[in-house]
Coordinates of C-alpha atoms and ligand atoms in Angstrom, one line a residue:
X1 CA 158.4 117.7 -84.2
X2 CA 155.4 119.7 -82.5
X3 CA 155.1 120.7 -79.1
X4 CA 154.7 117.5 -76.9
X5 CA 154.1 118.4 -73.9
X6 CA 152.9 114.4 -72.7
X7 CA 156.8 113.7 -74.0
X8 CA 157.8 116.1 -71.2
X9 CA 155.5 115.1 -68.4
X10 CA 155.9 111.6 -68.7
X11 CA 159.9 111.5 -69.0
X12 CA 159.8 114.5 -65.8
X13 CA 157.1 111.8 -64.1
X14 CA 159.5 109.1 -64.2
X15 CA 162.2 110.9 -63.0
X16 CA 160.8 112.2 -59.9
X17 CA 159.1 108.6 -59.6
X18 CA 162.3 107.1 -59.5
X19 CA 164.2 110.3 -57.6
X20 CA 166.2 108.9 -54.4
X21 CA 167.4 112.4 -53.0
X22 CA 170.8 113.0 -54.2
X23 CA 170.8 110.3 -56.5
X24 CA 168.1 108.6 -59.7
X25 CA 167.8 104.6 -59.4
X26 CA 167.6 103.5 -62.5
X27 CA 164.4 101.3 -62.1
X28 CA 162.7 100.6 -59.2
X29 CA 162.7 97.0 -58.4
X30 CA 165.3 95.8 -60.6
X31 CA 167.5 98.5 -60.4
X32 CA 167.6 100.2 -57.0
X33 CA 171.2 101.5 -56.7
X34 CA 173.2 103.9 -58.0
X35 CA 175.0 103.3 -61.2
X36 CA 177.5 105.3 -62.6
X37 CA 176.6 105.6 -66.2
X38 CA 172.9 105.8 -65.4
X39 CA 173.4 108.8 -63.6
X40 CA 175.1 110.6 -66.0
X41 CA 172.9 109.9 -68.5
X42 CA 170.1 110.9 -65.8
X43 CA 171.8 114.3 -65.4
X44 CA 171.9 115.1 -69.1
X45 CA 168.1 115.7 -68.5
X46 CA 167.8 116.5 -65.6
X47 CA 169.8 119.9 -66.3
X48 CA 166.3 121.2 -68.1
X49 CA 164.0 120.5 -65.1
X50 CA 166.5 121.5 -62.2
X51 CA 170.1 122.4 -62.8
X52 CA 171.2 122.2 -59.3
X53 CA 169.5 118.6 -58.6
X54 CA 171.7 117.7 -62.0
X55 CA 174.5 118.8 -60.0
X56 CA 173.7 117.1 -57.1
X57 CA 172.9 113.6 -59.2
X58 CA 177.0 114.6 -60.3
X59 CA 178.6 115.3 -57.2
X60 CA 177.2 112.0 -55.2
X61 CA 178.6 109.8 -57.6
X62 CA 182.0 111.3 -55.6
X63 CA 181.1 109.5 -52.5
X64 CA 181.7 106.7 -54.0
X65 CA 185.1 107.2 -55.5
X66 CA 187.9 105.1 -54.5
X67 CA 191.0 106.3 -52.9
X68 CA 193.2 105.3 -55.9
X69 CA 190.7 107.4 -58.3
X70 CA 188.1 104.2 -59.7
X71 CA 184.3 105.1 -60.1
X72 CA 182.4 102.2 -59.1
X73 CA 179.9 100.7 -61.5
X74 CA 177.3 100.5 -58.6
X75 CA 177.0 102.9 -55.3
X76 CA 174.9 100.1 -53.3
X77 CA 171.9 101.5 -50.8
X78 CA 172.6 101.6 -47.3
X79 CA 169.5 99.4 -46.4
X80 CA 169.3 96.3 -44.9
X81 CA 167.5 95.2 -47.5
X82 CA 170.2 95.0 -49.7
X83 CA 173.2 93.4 -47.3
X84 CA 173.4 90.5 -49.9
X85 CA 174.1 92.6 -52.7
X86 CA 176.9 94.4 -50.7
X87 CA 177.9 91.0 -49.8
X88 CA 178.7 89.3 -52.9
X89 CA 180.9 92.2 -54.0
X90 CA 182.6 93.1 -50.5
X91 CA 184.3 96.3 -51.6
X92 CA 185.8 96.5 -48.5
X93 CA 188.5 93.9 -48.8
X94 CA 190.0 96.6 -51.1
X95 CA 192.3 98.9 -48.9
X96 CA 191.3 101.9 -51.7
X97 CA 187.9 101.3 -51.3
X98 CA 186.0 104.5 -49.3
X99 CA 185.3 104.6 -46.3
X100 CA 181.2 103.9 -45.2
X101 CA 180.3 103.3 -48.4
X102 CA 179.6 99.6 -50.2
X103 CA 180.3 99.8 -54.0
X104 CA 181.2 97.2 -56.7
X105 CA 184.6 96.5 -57.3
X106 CA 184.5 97.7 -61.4
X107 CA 183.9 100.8 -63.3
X108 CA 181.5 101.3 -65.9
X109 CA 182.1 104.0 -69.3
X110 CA 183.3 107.2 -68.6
X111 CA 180.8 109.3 -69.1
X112 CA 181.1 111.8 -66.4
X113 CA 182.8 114.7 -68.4
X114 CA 179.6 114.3 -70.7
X115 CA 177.8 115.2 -68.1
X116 CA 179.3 117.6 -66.4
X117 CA 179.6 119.5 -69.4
X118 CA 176.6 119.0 -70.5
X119 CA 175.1 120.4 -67.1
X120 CA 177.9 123.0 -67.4
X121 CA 175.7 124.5 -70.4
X122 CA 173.4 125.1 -68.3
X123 CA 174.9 127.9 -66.2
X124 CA 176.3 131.2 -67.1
X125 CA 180.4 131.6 -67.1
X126 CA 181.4 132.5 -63.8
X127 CA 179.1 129.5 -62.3
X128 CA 180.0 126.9 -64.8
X129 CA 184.0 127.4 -64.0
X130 CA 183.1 126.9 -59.9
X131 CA 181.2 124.0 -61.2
X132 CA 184.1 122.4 -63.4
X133 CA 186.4 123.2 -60.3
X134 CA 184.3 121.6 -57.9
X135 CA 184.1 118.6 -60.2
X136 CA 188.3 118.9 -61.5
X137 CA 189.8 116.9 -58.9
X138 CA 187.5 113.7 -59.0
X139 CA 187.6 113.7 -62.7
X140 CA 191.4 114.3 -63.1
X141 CA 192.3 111.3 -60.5
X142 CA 189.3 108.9 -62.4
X143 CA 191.5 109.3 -66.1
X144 CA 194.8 109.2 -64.0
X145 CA 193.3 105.2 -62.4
X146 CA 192.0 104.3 -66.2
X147 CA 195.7 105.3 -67.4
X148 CA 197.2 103.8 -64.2
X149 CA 195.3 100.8 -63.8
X150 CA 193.6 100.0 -67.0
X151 CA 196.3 100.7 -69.5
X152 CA 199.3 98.5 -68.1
X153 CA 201.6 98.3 -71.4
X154 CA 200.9 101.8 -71.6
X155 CA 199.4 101.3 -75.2
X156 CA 196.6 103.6 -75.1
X157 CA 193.6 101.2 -75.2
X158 CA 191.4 101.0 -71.8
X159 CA 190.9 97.0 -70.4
X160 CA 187.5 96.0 -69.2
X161 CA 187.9 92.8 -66.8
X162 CA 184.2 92.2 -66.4
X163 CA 181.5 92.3 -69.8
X164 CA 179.5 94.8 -66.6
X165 CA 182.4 97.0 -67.2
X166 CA 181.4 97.7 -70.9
X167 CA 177.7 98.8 -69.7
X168 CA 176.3 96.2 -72.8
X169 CA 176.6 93.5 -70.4
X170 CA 175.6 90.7 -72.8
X171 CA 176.9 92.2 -75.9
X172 CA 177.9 89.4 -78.6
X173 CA 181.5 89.9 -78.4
X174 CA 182.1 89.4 -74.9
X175 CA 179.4 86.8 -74.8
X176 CA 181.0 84.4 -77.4
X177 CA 184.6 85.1 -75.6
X178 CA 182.8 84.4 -72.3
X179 CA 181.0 80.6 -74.0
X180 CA 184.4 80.0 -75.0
X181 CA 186.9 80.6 -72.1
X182 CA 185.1 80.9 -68.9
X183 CA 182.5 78.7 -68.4
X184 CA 183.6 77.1 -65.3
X185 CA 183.1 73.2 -65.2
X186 CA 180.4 73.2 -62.5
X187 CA 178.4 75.4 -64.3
X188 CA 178.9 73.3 -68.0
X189 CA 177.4 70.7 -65.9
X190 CA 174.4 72.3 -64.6
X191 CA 174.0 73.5 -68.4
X192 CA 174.2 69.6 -69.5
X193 CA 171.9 68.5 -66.8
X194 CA 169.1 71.2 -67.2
X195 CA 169.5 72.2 -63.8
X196 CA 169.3 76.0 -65.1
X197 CA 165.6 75.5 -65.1
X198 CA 165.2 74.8 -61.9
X199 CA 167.8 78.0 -61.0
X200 CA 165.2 80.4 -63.2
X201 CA 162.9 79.7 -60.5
X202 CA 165.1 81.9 -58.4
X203 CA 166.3 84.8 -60.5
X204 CA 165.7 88.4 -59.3
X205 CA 165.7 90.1 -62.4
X206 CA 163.0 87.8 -64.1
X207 CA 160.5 89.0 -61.3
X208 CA 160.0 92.2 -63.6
X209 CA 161.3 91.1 -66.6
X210 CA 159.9 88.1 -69.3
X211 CA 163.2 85.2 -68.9
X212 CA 163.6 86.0 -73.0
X213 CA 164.5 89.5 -72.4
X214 CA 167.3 88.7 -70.3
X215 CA 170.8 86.4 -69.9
X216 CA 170.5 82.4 -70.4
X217 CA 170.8 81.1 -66.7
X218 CA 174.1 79.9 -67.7
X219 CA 175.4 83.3 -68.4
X220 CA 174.0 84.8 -65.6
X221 CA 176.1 82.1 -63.4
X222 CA 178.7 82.8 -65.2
X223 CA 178.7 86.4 -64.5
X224 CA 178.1 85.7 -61.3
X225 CA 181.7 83.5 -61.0
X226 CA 183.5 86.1 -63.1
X227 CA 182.5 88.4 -60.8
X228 CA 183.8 86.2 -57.7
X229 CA 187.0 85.5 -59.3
X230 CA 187.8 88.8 -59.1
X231 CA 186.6 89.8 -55.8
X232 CA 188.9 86.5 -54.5
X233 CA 191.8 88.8 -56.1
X234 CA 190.4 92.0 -53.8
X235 CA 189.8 93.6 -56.8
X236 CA 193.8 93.9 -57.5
X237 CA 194.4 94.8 -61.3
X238 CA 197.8 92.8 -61.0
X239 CA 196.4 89.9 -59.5
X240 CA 193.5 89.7 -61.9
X241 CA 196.2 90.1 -65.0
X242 CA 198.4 87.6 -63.1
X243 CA 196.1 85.3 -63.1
X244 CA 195.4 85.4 -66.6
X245 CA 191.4 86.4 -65.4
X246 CA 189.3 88.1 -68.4
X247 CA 190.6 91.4 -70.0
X248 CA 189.0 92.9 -73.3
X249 CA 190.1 96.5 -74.8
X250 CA 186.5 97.3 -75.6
X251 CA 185.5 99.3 -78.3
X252 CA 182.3 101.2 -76.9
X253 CA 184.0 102.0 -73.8
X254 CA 187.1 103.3 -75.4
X255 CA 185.2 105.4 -78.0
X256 CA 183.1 107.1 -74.8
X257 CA 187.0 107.6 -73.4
X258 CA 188.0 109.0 -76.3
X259 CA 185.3 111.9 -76.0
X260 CA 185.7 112.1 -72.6
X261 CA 189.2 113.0 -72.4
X262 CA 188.3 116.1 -75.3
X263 CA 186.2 117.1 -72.6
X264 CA 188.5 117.0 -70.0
X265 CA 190.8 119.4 -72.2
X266 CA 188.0 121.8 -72.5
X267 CA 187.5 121.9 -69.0
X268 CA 191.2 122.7 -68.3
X269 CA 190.8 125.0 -70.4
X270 CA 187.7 127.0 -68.9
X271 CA 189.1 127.1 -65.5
X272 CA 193.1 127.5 -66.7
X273 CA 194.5 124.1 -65.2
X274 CA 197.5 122.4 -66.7
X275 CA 196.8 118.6 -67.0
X276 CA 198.9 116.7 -64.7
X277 CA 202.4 115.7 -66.3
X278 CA 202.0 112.5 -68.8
X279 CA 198.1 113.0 -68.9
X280 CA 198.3 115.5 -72.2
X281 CA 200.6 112.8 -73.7
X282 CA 198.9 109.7 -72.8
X283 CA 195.9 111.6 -74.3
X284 CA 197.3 111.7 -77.7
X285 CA 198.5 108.1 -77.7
X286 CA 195.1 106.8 -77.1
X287 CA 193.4 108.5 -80.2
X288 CA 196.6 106.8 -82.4
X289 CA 196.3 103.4 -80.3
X290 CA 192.5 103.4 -81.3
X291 CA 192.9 102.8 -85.2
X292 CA 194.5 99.9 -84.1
X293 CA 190.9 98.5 -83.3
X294 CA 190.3 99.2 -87.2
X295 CA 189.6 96.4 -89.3
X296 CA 190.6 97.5 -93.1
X297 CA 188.8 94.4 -94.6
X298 CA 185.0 95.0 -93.5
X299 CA 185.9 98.9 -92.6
X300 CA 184.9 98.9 -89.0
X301 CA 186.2 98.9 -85.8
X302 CA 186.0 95.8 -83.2
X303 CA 186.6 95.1 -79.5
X304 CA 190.1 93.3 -79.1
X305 CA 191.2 90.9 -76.6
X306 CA 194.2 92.0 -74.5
X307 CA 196.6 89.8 -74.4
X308 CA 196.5 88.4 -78.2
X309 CA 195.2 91.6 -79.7
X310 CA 192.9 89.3 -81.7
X311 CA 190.3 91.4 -82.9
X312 CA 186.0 90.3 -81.7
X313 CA 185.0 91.2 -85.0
X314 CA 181.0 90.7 -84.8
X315 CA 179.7 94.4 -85.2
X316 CA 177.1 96.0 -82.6
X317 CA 175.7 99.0 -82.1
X318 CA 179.2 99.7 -80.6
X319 CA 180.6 99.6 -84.0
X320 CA 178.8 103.0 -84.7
X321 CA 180.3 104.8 -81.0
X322 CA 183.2 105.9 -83.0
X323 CA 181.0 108.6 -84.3
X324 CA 181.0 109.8 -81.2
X325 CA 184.5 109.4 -80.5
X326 CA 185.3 111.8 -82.3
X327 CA 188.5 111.2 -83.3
X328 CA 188.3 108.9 -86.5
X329 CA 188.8 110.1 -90.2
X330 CA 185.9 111.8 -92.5
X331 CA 186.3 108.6 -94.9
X332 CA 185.8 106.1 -92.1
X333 CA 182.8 108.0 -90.4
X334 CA 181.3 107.4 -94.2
X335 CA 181.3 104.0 -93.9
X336 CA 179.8 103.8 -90.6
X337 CA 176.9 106.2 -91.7
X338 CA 176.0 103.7 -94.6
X339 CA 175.8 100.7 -92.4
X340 CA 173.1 103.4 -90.4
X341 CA 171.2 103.5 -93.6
X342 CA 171.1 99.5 -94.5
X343 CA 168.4 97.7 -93.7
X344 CA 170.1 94.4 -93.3
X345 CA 172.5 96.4 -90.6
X346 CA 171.4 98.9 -88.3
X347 CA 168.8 100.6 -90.4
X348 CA 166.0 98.7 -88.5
X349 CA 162.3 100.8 -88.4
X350 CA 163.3 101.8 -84.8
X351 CA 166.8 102.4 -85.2
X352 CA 169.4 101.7 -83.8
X353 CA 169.5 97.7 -82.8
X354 CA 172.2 96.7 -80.2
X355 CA 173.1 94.2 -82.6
X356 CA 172.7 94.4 -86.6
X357 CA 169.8 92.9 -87.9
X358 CA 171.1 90.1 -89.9
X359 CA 173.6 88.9 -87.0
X360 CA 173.4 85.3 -86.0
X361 CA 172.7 87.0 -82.2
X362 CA 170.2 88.9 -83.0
X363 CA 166.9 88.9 -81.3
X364 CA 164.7 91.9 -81.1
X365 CA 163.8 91.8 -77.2
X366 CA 166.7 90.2 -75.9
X367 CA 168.4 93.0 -73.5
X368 CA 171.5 94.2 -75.8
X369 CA 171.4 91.6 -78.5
X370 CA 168.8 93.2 -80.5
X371 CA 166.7 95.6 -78.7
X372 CA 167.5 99.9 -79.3
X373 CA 168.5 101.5 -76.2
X374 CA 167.9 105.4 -76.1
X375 CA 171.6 106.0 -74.7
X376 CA 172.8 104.3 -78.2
X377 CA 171.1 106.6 -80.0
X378 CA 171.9 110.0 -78.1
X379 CA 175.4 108.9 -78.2
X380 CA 175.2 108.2 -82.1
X381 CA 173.2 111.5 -82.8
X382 CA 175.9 113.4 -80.6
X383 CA 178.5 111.7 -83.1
X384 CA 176.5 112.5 -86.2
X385 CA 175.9 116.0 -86.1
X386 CA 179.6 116.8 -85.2
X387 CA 180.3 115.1 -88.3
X388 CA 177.9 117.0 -90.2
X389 CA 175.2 114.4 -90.7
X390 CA 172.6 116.7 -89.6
X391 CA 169.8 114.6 -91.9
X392 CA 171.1 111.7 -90.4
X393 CA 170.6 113.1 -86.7
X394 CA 167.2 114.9 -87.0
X395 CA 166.3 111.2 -88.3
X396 CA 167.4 109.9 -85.9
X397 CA 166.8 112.1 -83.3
X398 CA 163.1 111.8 -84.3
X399 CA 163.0 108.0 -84.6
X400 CA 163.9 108.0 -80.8
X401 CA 161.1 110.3 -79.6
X402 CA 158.5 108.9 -81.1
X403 CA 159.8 105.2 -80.1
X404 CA 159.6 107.0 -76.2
X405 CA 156.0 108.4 -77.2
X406 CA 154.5 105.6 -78.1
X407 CA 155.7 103.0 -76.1
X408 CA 156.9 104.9 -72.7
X409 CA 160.1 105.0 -71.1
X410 CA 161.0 101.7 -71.2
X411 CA 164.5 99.9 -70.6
X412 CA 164.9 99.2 -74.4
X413 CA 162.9 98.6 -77.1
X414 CA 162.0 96.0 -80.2
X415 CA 163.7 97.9 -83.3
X416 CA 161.4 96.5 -85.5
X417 CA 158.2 97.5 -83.9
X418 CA 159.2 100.1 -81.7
X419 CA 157.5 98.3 -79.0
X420 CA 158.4 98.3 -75.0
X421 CA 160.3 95.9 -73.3
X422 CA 162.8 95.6 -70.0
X423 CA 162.0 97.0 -67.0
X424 CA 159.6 100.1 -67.4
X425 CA 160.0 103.4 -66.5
X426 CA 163.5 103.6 -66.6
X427 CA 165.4 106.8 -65.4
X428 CA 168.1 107.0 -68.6
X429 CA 165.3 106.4 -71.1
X430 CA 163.3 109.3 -69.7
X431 CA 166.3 111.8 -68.8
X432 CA 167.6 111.2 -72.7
X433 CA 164.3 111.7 -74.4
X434 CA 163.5 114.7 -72.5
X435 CA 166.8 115.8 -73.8
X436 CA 166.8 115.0 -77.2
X437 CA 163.6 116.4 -76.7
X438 CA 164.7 120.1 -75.4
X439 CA 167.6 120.3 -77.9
X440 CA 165.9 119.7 -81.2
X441 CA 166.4 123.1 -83.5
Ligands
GLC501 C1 171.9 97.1 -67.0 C2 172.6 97.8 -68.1 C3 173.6 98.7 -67.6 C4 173.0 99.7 -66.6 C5 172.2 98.9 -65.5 C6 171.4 99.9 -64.6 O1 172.8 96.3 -66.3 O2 173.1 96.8 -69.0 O3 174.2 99.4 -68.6 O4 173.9 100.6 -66.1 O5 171.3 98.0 -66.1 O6 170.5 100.5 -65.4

């Protein structure tokens, strides 16, 4: 690809544009807190423009921590503005919660050793070990909660309790499981009487976003009384099991654990720390327990409920994460890479669709049932070229950039026509591109 230096302003433009001091909203308007995974992803680019404001984008995510080790999935502003959005989720009934700070009471996909590794390129030896030292202790104690809180029969497999959790919030397999089991009656009834339409007349999110590239109404509710059932619990992992609430091992989020953990070992490593007793093991048990999500029949991997260990077997652009996993066989990475290169699957003209593109779900602009998302594709170009599908990456790799080119940083895009849509200029769109960008050989 040539020089492009309008690539570079534009993602560096959005960046600043959405810059909140120590911390990158994602988009302004609809997103104007800090989320976890966003601002990993944000400091993955930010590392070229300013190492030290990367770090900084890092270390804040810390203020949120809990005292029992969870990240939070949102860091909520300290602003009037926004009391009803600390409100609904009241982190503060949680005795672990921290002190000062409002947060959710969920995590999102653990991609901080990503990013502190990837910022830890960035900086010669001696700097990059006070860096992983500063970072050690927050990172350590969030594994040790996933273990601790997430993994209760100690099988190896992480368990999500809220679809928010997974980062795909509307993804087709925790959508169907949703339609099925949680719809509450008060909100079937308001989906019989059409009172939804009147309720659209309300919703935030469709001030800067078309209503058809977002949730149904219904699911929205729904999410909503998800999300209240488990604040009603204070957030307690045994009350929410107890009480027989929503619990999915899912399969992106595990696969992004999987990497992160082989980070974590490299980071021990660079600054000679033992990991604390059980971790090492616990570890290893999760790359074993994760061929368990493997179905033999269609040669993919699926999400899996958590109590019956039924596997959701309708493939997304998750079913391609276990590239970047890492951790699965030559043979199996094959067959992943060929539903890459169909047409029918995930080999759209803007690769690579949240959903395939002959699923019964799938609609080009509709959030992540359809539309490419320029996280997907780092993660799946990361994945690719560490399993030698350089070809495959470059593609790819190229695909994404000149999606970003044409149609600006946007939330997510149409895979067919590469076109814009979600909110615009978001941060993780920009941050990625510019990366991709700066790391092509
Ligand atoms: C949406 C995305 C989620 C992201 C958040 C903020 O909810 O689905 O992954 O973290 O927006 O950008």
């Amino acid at each position: 690809m040539q020089d492009s230096p309008s690539l570079v302003d534009q993602c560096t433009a959005v960046l600043e544009m959405n810059d909140r001091g120590n911390y990158t909203q994602p988009a302004h308007g609809l997103y104007p807190h800090q989320w976890l995974w966003d601002s990993c992803f944000v400091a993955i680019g930010l590392r070229h423009i300013d190492v030290e404001r990367a770090q900084t984008e890092l270390t804040s995510l810390i203020r949120g921590q809990w005292h029992n080790g969870m990240l939070p999935n949102i860091i909520f502003r300290d602003d009037a503005a926004y009391r009803t959005d600390r409100n609904i989720w009241r982190s503060w009934l949680n005795p672990y919660a921290p002190n000062g700070v409002a947060t959710t009471g969920i995590t999102q996909p653990p991609m901080l050793a990503e990013a502190i590794v990837q910022v830890g390129k960035k900086l010669a030896l001696p700097e990059r070990r006070s860096w992983y030292r500063m970072m050690w202790p927050a990172l350590v104690s969030y594994h040790q909660w996933l273990y601790t809180e997430r993994d209760p029969h100690k099988e190896g497999l992480m368990l999500q309790i809220h679809p928010w959790e997974t980062g795909l919030d509307n993804t087709p397999p925790w959508m169907a499981e949703m339609h099925e089991h949680q719809l509450p009656v008060w909100i079937t009834i308001i989906e019989k009487t059409h009172l939804d339409r009147v309720i659209n007349l309300f919703r935030r999110d469709t001030r800067s976003v078309p209503i058809d590239e977002r949730f149904s109404t219904v699911e929205a509710l729904t999410l909503f009384d998800i999300q209240r059932r488990l604040r009603r619990k204070g957030y307690d992992i045994n009350k929410i099991l107890d009480h027989g609430l929503f619990a999915i091992e899912d399969l992106a989020f595990n696969s992004i654990f999987i990497r992160a953990n082989q980070h974590l070992r490299d980071i021990a490593k660079t600054i000679r720390e033992d990991l604390p007793e059980g971790l090492d093991a616990s570890i290893k048990k999760t790359e074993t327990a994760f061929e368990q999500l493997y179905d033999p029949y269609s040669g993919q991997y699926y999400s899996r409920d958590f109590i019956t260990h039924r596997l959701l077997k309708i493939p997304t652009v998750a079913t391609l994460l276990p590239l970047y996993a890492g951790s699965i066989s030559k043979e199996t990475a094959a067959k992943l890479v060929k539903m890459l290169e169909n047409d029918q699957a995930f080999g759209t003209a803007y690769p690579v669709p949240s959903v395939t593109a002959n699923s019964f779900w799938f609609h080009p602009r509709l959030y992540w049932q359809g539309p490419s998302w320029v996280n997907m594709n780092w993660l799946i170009i990361d994945g690719l070229e560490r399993y030698g599908y350089k070809d495959h990456a470059a593609a790819l790799r190229e695909s994404t950039l000149e999606m970003v080119e044409k149609s600006g940083c946007s939330e997510y895009f149409d895979p067919h026509t590469g076109q814009a849509a979600g909110a615009m200029n978001f941060s993780w769109t920009a941050a990625l591109a510019l990366d991709l960008f700066k790391t092509q050989k």
